[in-house]
Structure formats: C-alpha cells, structure tokens
Short mmCIF file of N, CA and C in Angstrom, two decimals:
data_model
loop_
_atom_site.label_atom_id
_atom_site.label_comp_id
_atom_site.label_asym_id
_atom_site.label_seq_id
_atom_site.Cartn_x
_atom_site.Cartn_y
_atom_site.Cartn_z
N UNK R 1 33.57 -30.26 -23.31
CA UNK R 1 32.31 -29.54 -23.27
C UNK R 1 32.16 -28.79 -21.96
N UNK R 2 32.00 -27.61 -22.04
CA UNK R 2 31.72 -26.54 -20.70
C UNK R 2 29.96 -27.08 -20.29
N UNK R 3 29.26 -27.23 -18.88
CA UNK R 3 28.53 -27.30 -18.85
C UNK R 3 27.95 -25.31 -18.99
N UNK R 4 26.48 -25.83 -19.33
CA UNK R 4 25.67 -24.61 -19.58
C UNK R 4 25.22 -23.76 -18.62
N UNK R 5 25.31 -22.35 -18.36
CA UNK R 5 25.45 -21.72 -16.82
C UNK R 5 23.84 -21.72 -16.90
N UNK R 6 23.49 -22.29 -15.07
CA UNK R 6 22.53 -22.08 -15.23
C UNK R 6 21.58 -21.29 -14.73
N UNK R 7 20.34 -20.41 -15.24
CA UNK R 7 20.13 -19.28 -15.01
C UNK R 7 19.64 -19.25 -13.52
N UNK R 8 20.10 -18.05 -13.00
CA UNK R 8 19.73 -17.31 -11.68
C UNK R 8 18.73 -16.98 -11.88
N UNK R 9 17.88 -17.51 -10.31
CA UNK R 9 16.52 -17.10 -10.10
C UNK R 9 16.62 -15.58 -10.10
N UNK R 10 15.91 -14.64 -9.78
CA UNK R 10 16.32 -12.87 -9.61
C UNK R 10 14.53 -12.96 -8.66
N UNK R 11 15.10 -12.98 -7.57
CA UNK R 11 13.81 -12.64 -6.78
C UNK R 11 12.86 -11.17 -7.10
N UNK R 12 11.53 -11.25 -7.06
CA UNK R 12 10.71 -10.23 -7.34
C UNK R 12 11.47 -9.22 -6.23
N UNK R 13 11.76 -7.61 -6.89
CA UNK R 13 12.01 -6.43 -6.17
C UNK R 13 10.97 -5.70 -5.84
N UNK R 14 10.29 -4.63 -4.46
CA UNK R 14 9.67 -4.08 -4.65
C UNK R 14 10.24 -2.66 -3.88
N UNK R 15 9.98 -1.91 -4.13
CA UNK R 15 10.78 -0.56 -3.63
C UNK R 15 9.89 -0.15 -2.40
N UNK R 16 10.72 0.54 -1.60
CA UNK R 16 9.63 0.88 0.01
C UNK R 16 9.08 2.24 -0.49
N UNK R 17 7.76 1.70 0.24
CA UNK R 17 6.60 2.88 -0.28
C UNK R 17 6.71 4.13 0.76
N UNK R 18 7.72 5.18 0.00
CA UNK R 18 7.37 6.28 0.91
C UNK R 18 8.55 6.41 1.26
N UNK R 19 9.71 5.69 0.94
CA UNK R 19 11.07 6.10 1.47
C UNK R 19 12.08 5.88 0.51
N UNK R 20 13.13 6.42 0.83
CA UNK R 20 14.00 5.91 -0.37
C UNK R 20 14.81 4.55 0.13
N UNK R 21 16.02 4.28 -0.83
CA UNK R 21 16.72 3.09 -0.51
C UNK R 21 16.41 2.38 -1.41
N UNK R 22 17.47 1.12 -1.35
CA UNK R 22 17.29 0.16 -2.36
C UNK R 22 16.15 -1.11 -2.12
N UNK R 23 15.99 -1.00 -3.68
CA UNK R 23 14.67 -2.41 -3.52
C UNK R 23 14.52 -3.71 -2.25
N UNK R 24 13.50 -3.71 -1.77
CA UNK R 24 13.24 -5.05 -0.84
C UNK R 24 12.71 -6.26 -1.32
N UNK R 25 13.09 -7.21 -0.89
CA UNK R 25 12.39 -9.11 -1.50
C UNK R 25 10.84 -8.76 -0.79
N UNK R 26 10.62 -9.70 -1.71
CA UNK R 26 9.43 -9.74 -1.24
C UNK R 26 9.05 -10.63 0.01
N UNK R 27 9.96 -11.61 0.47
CA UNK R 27 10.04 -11.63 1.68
C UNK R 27 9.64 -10.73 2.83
N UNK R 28 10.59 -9.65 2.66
CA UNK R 28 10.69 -8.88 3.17
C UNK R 28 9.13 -7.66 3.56
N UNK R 29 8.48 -7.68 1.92
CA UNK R 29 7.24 -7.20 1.86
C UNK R 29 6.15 -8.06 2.58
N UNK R 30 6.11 -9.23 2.77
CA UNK R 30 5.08 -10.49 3.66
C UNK R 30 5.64 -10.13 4.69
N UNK R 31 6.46 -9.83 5.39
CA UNK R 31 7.02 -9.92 6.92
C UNK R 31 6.21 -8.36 6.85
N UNK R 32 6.32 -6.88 6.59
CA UNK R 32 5.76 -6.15 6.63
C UNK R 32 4.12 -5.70 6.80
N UNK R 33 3.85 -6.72 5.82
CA UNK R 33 2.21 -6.92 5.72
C UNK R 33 1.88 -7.57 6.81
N UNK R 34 2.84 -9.13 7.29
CA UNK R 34 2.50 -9.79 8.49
C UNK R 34 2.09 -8.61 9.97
N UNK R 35 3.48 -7.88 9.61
CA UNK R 35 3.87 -6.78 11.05
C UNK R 35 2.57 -6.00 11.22
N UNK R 36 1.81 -5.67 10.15
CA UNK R 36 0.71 -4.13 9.76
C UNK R 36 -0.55 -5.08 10.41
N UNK R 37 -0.75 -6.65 10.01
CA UNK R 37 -1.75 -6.77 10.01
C UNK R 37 -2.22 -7.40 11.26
N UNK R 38 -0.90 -7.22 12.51
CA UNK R 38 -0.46 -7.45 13.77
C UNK R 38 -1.52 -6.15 14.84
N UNK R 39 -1.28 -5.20 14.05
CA UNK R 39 -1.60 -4.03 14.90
C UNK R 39 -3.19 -4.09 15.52
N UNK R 40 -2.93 -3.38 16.29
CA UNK R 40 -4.44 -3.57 16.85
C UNK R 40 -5.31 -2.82 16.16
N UNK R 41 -6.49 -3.59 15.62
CA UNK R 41 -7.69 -2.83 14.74
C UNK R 41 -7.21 -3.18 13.55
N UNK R 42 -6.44 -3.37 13.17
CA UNK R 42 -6.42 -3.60 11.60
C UNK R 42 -7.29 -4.50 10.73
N UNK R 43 -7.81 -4.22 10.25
CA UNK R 43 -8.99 -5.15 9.50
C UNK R 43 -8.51 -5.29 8.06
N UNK R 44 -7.62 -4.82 7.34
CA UNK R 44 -7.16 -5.35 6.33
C UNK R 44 -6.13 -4.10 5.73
N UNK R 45 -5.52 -4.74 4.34
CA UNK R 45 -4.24 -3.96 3.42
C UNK R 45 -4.63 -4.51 2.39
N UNK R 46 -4.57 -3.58 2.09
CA UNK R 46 -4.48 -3.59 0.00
C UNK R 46 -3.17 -2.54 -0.81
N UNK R 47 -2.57 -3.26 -1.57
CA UNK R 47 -1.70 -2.69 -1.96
C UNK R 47 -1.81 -3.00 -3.46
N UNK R 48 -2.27 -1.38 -4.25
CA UNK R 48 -2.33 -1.20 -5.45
C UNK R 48 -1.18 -0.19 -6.53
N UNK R 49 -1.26 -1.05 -7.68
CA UNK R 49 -0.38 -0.21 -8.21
C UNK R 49 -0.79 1.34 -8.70
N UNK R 50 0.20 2.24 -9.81
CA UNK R 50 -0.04 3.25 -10.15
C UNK R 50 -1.48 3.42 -10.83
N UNK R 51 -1.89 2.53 -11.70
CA UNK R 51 -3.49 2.32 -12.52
C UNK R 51 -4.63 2.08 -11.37
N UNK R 52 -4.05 1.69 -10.04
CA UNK R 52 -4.99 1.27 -9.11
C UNK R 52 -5.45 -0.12 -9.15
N UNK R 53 -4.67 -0.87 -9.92
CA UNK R 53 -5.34 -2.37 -10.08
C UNK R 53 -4.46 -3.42 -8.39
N UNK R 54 -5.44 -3.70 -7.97
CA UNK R 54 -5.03 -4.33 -6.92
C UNK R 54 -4.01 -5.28 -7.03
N UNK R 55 -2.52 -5.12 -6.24
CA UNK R 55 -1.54 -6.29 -6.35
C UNK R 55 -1.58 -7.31 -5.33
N UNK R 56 -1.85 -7.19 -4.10
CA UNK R 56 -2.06 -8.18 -2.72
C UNK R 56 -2.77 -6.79 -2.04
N UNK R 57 -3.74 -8.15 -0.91
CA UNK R 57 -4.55 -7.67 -0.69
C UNK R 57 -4.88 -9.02 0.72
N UNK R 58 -5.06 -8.07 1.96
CA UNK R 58 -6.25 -9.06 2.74
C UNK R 58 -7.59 -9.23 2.68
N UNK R 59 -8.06 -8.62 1.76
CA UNK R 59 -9.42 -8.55 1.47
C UNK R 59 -10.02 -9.67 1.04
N UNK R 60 -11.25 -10.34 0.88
CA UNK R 60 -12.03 -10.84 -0.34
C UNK R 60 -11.75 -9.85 -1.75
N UNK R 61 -12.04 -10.60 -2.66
CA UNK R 61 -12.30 -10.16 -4.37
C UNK R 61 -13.29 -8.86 -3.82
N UNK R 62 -14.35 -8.88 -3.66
CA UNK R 62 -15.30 -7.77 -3.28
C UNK R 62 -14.53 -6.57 -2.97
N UNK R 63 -14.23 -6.84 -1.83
CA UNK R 63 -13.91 -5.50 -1.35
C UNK R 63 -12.61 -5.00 -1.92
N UNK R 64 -11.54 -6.14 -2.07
CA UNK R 64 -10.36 -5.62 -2.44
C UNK R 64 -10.78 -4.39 -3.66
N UNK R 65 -11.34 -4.99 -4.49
CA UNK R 65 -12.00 -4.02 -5.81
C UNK R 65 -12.80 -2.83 -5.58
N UNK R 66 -13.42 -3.23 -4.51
CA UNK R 66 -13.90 -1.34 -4.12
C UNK R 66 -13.04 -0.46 -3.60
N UNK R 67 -12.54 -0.97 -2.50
CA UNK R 67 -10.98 -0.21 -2.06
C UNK R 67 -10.43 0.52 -2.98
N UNK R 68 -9.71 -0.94 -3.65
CA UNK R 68 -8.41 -0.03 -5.00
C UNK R 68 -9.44 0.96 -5.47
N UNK R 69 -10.01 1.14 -6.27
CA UNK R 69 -10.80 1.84 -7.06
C UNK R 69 -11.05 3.15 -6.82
N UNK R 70 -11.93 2.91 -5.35
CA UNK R 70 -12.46 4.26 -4.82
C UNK R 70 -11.16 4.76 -3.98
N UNK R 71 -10.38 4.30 -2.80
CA UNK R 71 -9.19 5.13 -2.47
C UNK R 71 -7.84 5.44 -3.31
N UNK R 72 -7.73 4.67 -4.30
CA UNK R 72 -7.00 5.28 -5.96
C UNK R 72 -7.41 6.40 -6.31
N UNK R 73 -8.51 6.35 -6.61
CA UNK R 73 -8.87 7.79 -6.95
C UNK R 73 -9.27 9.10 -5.97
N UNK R 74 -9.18 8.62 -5.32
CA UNK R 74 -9.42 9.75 -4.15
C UNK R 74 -8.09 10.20 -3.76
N UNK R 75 -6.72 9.18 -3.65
CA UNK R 75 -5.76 9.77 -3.64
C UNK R 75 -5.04 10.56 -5.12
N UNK R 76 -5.29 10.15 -5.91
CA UNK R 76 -5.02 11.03 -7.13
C UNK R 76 -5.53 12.70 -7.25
N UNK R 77 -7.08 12.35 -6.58
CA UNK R 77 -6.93 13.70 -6.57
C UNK R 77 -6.63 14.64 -5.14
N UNK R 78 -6.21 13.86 -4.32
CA UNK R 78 -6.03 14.35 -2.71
C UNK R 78 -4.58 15.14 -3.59
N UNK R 79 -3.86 14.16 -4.25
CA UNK R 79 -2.74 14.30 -4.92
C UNK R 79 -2.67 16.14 -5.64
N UNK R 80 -3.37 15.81 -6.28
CA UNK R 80 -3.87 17.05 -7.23
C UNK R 80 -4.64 18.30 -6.66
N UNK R 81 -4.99 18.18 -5.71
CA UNK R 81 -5.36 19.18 -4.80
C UNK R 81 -4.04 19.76 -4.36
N UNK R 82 -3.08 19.29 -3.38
CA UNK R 82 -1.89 19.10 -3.01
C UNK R 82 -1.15 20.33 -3.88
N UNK R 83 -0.84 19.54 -4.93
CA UNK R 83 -0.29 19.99 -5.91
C UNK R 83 -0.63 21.90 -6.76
N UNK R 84 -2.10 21.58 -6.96
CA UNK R 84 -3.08 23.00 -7.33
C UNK R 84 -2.58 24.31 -5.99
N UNK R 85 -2.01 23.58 -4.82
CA UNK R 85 -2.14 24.97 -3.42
C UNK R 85 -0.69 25.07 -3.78
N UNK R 86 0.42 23.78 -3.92
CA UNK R 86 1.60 24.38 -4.29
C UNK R 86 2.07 23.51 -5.12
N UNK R 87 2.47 23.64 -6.57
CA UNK R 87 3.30 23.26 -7.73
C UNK R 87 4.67 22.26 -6.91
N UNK R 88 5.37 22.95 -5.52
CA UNK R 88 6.76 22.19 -5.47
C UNK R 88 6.54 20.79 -4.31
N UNK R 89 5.14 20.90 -3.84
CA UNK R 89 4.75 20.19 -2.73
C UNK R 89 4.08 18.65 -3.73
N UNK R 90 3.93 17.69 -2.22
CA UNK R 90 3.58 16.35 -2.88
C UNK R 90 2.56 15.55 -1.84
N UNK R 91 1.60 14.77 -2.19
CA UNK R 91 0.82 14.21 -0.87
C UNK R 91 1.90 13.11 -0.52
N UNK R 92 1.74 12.84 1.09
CA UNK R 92 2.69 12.03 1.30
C UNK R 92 1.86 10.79 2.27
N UNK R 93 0.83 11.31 2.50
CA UNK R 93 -0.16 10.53 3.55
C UNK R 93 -1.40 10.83 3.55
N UNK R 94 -2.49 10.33 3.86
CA UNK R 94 -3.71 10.76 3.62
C UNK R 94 -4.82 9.76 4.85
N UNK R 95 -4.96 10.28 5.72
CA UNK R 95 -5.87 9.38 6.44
C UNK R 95 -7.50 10.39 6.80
N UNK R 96 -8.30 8.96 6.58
CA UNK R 96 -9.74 9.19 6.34
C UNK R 96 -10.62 8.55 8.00
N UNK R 97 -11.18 9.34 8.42
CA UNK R 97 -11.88 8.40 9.66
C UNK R 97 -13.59 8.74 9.79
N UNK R 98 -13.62 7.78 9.85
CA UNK R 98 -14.85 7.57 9.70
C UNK R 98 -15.99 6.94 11.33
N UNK R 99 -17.13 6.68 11.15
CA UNK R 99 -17.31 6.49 12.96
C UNK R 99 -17.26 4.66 12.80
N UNK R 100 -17.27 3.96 11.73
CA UNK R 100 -16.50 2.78 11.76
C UNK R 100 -14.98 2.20 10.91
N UNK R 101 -14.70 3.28 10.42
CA UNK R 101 -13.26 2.72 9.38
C UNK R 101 -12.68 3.96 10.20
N UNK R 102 -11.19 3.96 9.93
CA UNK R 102 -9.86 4.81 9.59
C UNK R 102 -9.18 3.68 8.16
N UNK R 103 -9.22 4.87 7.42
CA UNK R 103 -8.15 4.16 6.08
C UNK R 103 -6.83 5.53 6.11
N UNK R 104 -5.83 4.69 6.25
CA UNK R 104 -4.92 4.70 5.82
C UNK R 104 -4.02 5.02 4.85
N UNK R 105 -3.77 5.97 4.03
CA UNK R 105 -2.97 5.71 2.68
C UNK R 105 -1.82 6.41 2.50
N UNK R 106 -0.94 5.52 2.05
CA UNK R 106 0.23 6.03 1.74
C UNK R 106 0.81 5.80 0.10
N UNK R 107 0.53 6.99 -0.47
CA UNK R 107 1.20 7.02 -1.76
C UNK R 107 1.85 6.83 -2.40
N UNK R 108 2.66 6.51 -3.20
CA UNK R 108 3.80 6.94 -3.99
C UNK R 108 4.12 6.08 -5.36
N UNK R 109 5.33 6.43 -6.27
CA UNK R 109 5.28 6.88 -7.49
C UNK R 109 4.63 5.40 -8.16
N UNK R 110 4.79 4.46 -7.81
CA UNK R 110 4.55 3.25 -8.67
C UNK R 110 3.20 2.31 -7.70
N UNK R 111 3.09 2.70 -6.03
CA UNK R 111 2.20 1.85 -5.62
C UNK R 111 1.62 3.06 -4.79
N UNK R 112 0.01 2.50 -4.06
CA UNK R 112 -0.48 2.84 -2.95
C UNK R 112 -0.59 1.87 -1.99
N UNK R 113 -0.28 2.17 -0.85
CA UNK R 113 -0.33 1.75 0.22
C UNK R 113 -1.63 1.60 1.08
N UNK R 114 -2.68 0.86 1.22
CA UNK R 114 -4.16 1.35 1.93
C UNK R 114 -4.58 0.29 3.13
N UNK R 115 -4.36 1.22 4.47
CA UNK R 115 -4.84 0.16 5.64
C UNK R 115 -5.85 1.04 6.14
N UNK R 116 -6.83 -0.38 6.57
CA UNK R 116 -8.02 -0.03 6.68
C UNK R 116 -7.67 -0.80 8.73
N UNK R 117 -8.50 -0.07 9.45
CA UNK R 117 -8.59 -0.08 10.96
C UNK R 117 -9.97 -0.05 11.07
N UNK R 118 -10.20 -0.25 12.87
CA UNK R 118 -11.10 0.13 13.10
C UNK R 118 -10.69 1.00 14.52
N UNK R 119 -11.35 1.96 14.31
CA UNK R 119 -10.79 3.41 15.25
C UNK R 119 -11.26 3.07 16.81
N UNK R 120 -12.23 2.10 17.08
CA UNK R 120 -12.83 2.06 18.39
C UNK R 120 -11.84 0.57 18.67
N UNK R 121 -11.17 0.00 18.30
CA UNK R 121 -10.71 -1.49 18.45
C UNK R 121 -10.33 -0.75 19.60
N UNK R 122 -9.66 0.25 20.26
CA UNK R 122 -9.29 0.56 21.93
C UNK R 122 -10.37 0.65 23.11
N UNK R 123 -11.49 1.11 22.32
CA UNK R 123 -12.91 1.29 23.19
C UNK R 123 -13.11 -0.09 23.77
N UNK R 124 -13.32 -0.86 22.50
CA UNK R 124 -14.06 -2.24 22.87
C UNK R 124 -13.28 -3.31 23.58
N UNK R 125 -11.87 -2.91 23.75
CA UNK R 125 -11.10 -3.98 24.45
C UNK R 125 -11.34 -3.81 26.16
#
C-alpha cells in the first residue's frame, strides 16, 4: 500500500498594489501593514477589494465601512475622470488633505490601498 500524498497547504497570495512582480504571502502583507502603521501620523489602513468591500483594516467596524465605501468610490471616479482627459492614461495615486486627515490611496486592478494620517503629527511633536 502507497501511503496517501498529503495535501499542501498553498499559502494565501496577494499581488503588490501598484507594482508588478510576482505574488507576496501574506506574511509578507502584515510585515507591510506593520511597516505603514510605523510611520509617523498614521492613524490607520484599510485595504479594500475591487467592489470596495473591506478586506483588513485598522479601523473599528464603523469606520472601516465608511472609508471603504466613500474612498472606493471616490477613487472610481478620480479613476474615470483620469481616464475622460485621456483614454491611454490611468490613476495611479490619489491623496486628499484635509485640516485634520491626509488619506492616502493607492489603486489598482483587484485592491485599494487607503492610509489615513494626520498631517500636523510633525507640528505637535
């Protein structure tokens, strides 16, 4: 009797947002999020897919859901604006500042990328 092969785990892939190259572990994606959420001012990341439904997130439930929602769609059509001035062009970044947020976003084909700061975290130190 041959024993039965037994199946390989296949770690979750996620592709880097905004660059090419081959898929990263998700390891690799927590060490990233760790690195982002290192920076000074950062007050949180949300990372949603193409529908905008939130996949991880430093947020609470609350906010994570206003985020995805409202900067999803704002990049869709930042997107579509983009697109309307030139057919061969693509949004590739999109940052919003505000006199208490800077958000962050970085696009692309399957996820968005959205960090939220706070623009004075240099003032107040």
């Amino acid at each position: 009797l041959k024993p039965k092969p037994q199946p390989q785990s296949n770690p979750l892939r996620v592709y880097r947002i905004g660059q090419p190259g081959p898929p990263i572990a998700m390891s690799e994606v927590e060490e990233t999020i760790n690195r982002i959420r290192t920076h000074k001012g950062v007050t949180g990341i949300v990372i949603v897919n193409s529908e905008g439904v939130p996949i991880r997130s430093t947020f609470d439930n609350k906010q994570t859901l206003q985020y995805s929602a409202l900067i999803s769609q704002l990049a869709t059509k930042a997107r579509s604006v983009v697109r309307d001035l030139d057919p061969q062009n693509d949004l590739t970044f999109l940052r919003i500042r505000s006199k208490k947020h800077e958000i962050m976003v970085a696009p692309d084909r399957e996820y968005i990328l959205i960090v939220i700061q706070d623009p004075n975290a240099d003032a107040a130190a």
